[in-house]
Short mmCIF file of C-alpha atoms in Angstrom, two decimals:
data_model
loop_
_atom_site.label_atom_id
_atom_site.label_comp_id
_atom_site.label_asym_id
_atom_site.label_seq_id
_atom_site.Cartn_x
_atom_site.Cartn_y
_atom_site.Cartn_z
CA UNK A 1 -3.03 184.62 -135.69
CA UNK A 2 -1.91 181.01 -136.00
CA UNK A 3 1.48 182.04 -134.60
CA UNK A 4 0.10 182.90 -131.13
CA UNK A 5 -1.20 179.37 -130.32
CA UNK A 6 2.12 177.91 -131.48
CA UNK A 7 4.09 180.26 -129.26
CA UNK A 8 1.81 179.47 -126.34
CA UNK A 9 2.25 175.74 -126.92
CA UNK A 10 6.02 176.11 -127.07
CA UNK A 11 5.99 178.06 -123.79
CA UNK A 12 3.92 175.37 -122.09
CA UNK A 13 6.27 172.64 -123.31
CA UNK A 14 9.30 174.58 -122.11
CA UNK A 15 7.80 174.98 -118.64
CA UNK A 16 6.99 171.28 -118.54
CA UNK A 17 10.53 170.29 -119.49
CA UNK A 18 11.99 172.57 -116.83
CA UNK A 19 9.70 171.15 -114.18
CA UNK A 20 10.63 167.62 -115.22
CA UNK A 21 14.33 168.42 -114.94
CA UNK A 22 13.83 169.73 -111.42
CA UNK A 23 11.84 166.68 -110.39
CA UNK A 24 14.53 164.35 -111.69
CA UNK A 25 17.11 166.22 -109.66
CA UNK A 26 19.51 166.61 -112.61
CA UNK A 27 22.93 167.72 -111.45
CA UNK A 28 26.16 168.70 -113.10
CA UNK A 29 28.11 166.90 -110.38
CA UNK A 30 29.13 163.31 -111.16
CA UNK A 31 28.77 160.69 -108.42
CA UNK A 32 31.88 158.49 -108.34
CA UNK A 33 32.26 155.17 -106.52
CA UNK A 34 35.03 152.65 -105.95
CA UNK A 35 33.80 150.77 -109.02
CA UNK A 36 33.56 153.77 -111.38
CA UNK A 37 36.32 156.07 -110.15
CA UNK A 38 39.20 154.92 -112.33
CA UNK A 39 37.04 154.10 -115.33
CA UNK A 40 35.47 157.56 -115.48
CA UNK A 41 38.39 159.73 -114.39
CA UNK A 42 41.32 157.83 -115.94
CA UNK A 43 43.15 159.29 -112.95
CA UNK A 44 46.25 157.08 -113.13
CA UNK A 45 46.90 158.02 -116.77
CA UNK A 46 45.26 161.45 -116.92
CA UNK A 47 44.73 160.98 -120.63
CA UNK A 48 41.24 160.77 -122.06
CA UNK A 49 38.56 162.27 -119.83
CA UNK A 50 40.00 165.69 -118.98
CA UNK A 51 40.46 167.48 -115.65
CA UNK A 52 38.48 166.59 -112.54
CA UNK A 53 37.52 168.61 -109.47
CA UNK A 54 36.52 166.02 -106.88
CA UNK A 55 34.97 166.41 -103.42
CA UNK A 56 35.47 163.57 -100.94
CA UNK A 57 32.63 163.75 -98.43
CA UNK A 58 30.52 161.92 -95.86
CA UNK A 59 26.70 162.22 -95.73
CA UNK A 60 26.70 163.01 -91.98
CA UNK A 61 29.25 165.82 -92.35
CA UNK A 62 27.66 169.22 -91.62
CA UNK A 63 30.28 171.13 -93.63
CA UNK A 64 29.62 168.83 -96.59
CA UNK A 65 25.90 169.46 -96.37
CA UNK A 66 26.42 173.22 -96.37
CA UNK A 67 28.80 172.93 -99.33
CA UNK A 68 26.38 170.85 -101.43
CA UNK A 69 24.37 173.69 -103.08
CA UNK A 70 27.55 175.70 -103.67
CA UNK A 71 29.26 172.70 -105.23
CA UNK A 72 26.27 172.06 -107.50
CA UNK A 73 26.56 175.63 -108.74
CA UNK A 74 30.29 175.12 -109.35
CA UNK A 75 29.43 172.09 -111.48
CA UNK A 76 26.94 174.13 -113.49
CA UNK A 77 29.43 176.93 -114.17
CA UNK A 78 32.33 174.60 -115.06
CA UNK A 79 30.27 172.32 -117.28
CA UNK A 80 32.20 171.75 -120.49
CA UNK A 81 35.47 172.99 -118.93
CA UNK A 82 36.16 170.75 -115.96
CA UNK A 83 34.51 167.56 -114.74
CA UNK A 84 33.06 168.21 -111.28
CA UNK A 85 32.47 165.12 -109.15
CA UNK A 86 32.03 163.87 -105.59
CA UNK A 87 32.74 160.64 -103.74
CA UNK A 88 30.92 159.35 -100.67
CA UNK A 89 33.88 157.91 -98.77
CA UNK A 90 31.63 156.02 -96.33
CA UNK A 91 30.35 153.84 -99.16
CA UNK A 92 33.54 154.00 -101.29
CA UNK A 93 36.36 153.56 -98.76
CA UNK A 94 38.95 152.48 -101.33
CA UNK A 95 38.84 155.89 -103.00
CA UNK A 96 39.30 157.51 -99.61
CA UNK A 97 42.25 155.26 -98.79
CA UNK A 98 43.81 155.83 -102.19
CA UNK A 99 43.91 159.60 -101.70
CA UNK A 100 44.54 159.47 -97.91
CA UNK A 101 41.33 161.26 -96.98
CA UNK A 102 41.39 162.17 -93.28
CA UNK A 103 38.72 164.89 -93.01
CA UNK A 104 35.56 166.05 -94.75
CA UNK A 105 35.05 167.67 -97.09
CA UNK A 106 38.37 167.25 -98.90
CA UNK A 107 38.61 168.70 -102.39
CA UNK A 108 41.25 167.68 -104.91
CA UNK A 109 41.97 168.65 -108.51
CA UNK A 110 43.16 165.94 -110.91
CA UNK A 111 45.01 166.89 -114.07
CA UNK A 112 47.30 164.85 -116.34
CA UNK A 113 48.39 162.33 -113.73
CA UNK A 114 48.89 164.86 -110.92
CA UNK A 115 46.68 165.74 -107.95
CA UNK A 116 46.42 169.19 -106.35
CA UNK A 117 44.97 169.76 -102.88
CA UNK A 118 42.48 172.59 -102.40
CA UNK A 119 42.80 174.43 -99.08
CA UNK A 120 40.97 177.68 -99.87
CA UNK A 121 37.57 178.97 -98.78
CA UNK A 122 34.55 176.88 -99.73
CA UNK A 123 32.95 179.49 -101.95
CA UNK A 124 31.76 179.22 -105.53
CA UNK A 125 34.18 181.76 -106.96
CA UNK A 126 37.20 180.34 -105.12
CA UNK A 127 36.48 176.80 -106.25
CA UNK A 128 35.89 177.86 -109.84
CA UNK A 129 39.09 179.91 -109.92
CA UNK A 130 41.10 177.01 -108.46
CA UNK A 131 39.77 174.59 -111.09
CA UNK A 132 40.50 176.99 -113.94
CA UNK A 133 44.05 178.04 -113.10
CA UNK A 134 44.46 178.41 -109.34
CA UNK A 135 45.78 174.86 -109.00
CA UNK A 136 48.99 176.09 -110.67
CA UNK A 137 49.88 177.85 -107.41
CA UNK A 138 49.90 174.50 -105.58
CA UNK A 139 52.56 171.83 -105.83
CA UNK A 140 51.08 168.77 -107.45
CA UNK A 141 51.69 165.17 -106.44
CA UNK A 142 51.63 162.05 -108.56
CA UNK A 143 48.21 160.42 -108.41
CA UNK A 144 48.32 157.14 -106.45
CA UNK A 145 47.76 153.96 -108.41
CA UNK A 146 44.27 152.43 -108.25
CA UNK A 147 43.71 149.77 -105.58
CA UNK A 148 44.41 146.16 -106.52
CA UNK A 149 42.27 143.15 -105.72
CA UNK A 150 44.49 142.48 -102.70
CA UNK A 151 43.86 146.02 -101.48
CA UNK A 152 40.12 145.46 -101.82
CA UNK A 153 40.28 142.18 -99.89
CA UNK A 154 42.41 143.79 -97.19
CA UNK A 155 39.95 146.66 -96.83
CA UNK A 156 37.02 144.25 -96.58
CA UNK A 157 38.92 142.19 -93.99
CA UNK A 158 39.66 145.27 -91.88
CA UNK A 159 36.02 146.36 -92.07
CA UNK A 160 34.87 142.88 -91.06
CA UNK A 161 37.26 142.75 -88.09
CA UNK A 162 36.16 146.23 -87.02
CA UNK A 163 32.50 145.20 -87.12
CA UNK A 164 33.32 142.03 -85.18
CA UNK A 165 35.19 144.03 -82.55
CA UNK A 166 32.25 146.39 -82.14
CA UNK A 167 29.83 143.48 -81.75
CA UNK A 168 32.13 141.76 -79.24
CA UNK A 169 32.53 144.96 -77.23
CA UNK A 170 28.77 145.42 -77.06
CA UNK A 171 28.21 141.80 -76.01
CA UNK A 172 30.99 141.96 -73.43
CA UNK A 173 29.54 145.13 -71.94
CA UNK A 174 26.09 143.54 -71.83
CA UNK A 175 27.51 140.43 -70.12
CA UNK A 176 29.26 142.55 -67.48
CA UNK A 177 26.07 144.50 -66.80
CA UNK A 178 23.99 141.32 -66.50
CA UNK A 179 26.57 139.75 -64.17
CA UNK A 180 26.69 142.86 -61.96
CA UNK A 181 22.90 143.05 -61.85
CA UNK A 182 22.63 139.36 -60.93
CA UNK A 183 25.25 139.76 -58.21
CA UNK A 184 23.36 142.72 -56.76
CA UNK A 185 20.11 140.74 -56.77
CA UNK A 186 21.84 137.85 -55.02
CA UNK A 187 23.17 140.10 -52.27
CA UNK A 188 19.78 141.71 -51.75
CA UNK A 189 18.01 138.34 -51.66
CA UNK A 190 20.50 136.91 -49.14
CA UNK A 191 20.13 139.96 -46.91
CA UNK A 192 16.34 139.69 -47.07
CA UNK A 193 16.41 135.99 -46.09
CA UNK A 194 18.66 136.70 -43.11
CA UNK A 195 16.39 139.51 -41.90
CA UNK A 196 13.25 137.36 -42.25
CA UNK A 197 14.80 134.40 -40.41
CA UNK A 198 16.01 136.62 -37.59
CA UNK A 199 12.64 138.26 -37.10
CA UNK A 200 10.76 134.93 -37.13
CA UNK A 201 12.71 133.33 -34.22
CA UNK A 202 10.60 133.17 -30.90
CA UNK A 203 11.63 135.47 -28.04
CA UNK A 204 12.98 134.01 -24.78
CA UNK A 205 10.16 133.28 -22.15
CA UNK A 206 11.15 135.90 -19.61
CA UNK A 207 8.14 135.26 -17.31
CA UNK A 208 9.04 131.55 -16.99
CA UNK A 209 12.58 132.40 -15.97
CA UNK A 210 11.32 134.94 -13.48
CA UNK A 211 8.87 132.43 -11.92
CA UNK A 212 11.57 129.80 -11.62
CA UNK A 213 13.90 132.21 -9.87
CA UNK A 214 11.11 133.25 -7.47
CA UNK A 215 10.28 129.63 -6.63
CA UNK A 216 13.92 128.81 -5.98
CA UNK A 217 14.32 131.80 -3.64
CA UNK A 218 11.12 130.84 -1.72
CA UNK A 219 12.29 127.29 -1.27
CA UNK A 220 15.62 128.49 0.03
CA UNK A 221 13.95 130.74 2.61
CA UNK A 222 11.67 127.94 3.84
CA UNK A 223 14.59 125.59 4.18
CA UNK A 224 16.44 128.13 6.28
CA UNK A 225 13.47 128.51 8.65
CA UNK A 226 13.23 124.76 9.16
CA UNK A 227 16.90 124.54 9.93
CA UNK A 228 16.58 127.15 12.66
#
């Protein structure tokens, strides 16, 4: 009889641990960054940490978002066989530059100093098979050396110049718009002033002119009669 409460308590604890794992968002996919990439993967030597299946992605990429749950499942299945990881290239640009990432998602397999590009379907079974032995069907390339301090400074300089160019372009466009708007207002204001001044000028006294002409004609007639 004492065994039943113990079993019940164990079941409750197990449920609690499972719920806690879900809340913590535990994943079998390692998040790599520019700072941790070489330290964790030992990519340039390929010696101590084993094989790595790595996804290079961007958070805004729709294909990457659809791949995320599949890739998590790949990490769960390959746990203990292959290290499964991902790199956000938007926040770790050096890793993207090192492996010449041009599109998202890009998946590469690292093994013993060589890198193998994955170009198959983005399915769980295909990715798992590639990481286990499918990479052997692809010609490997030597893994690029990790970026140096100069590479980091150059990347930061390029990013800074790019940001400055964007800011300048926005300010230049705003200045052009303001100038065009001010020019338009000036033309409209000038036109309005001309119209108002023209309409406010007094009309010619036509009745005065007419009376003067009549008087002149009358005087001429009277003078003719006197002459006769």
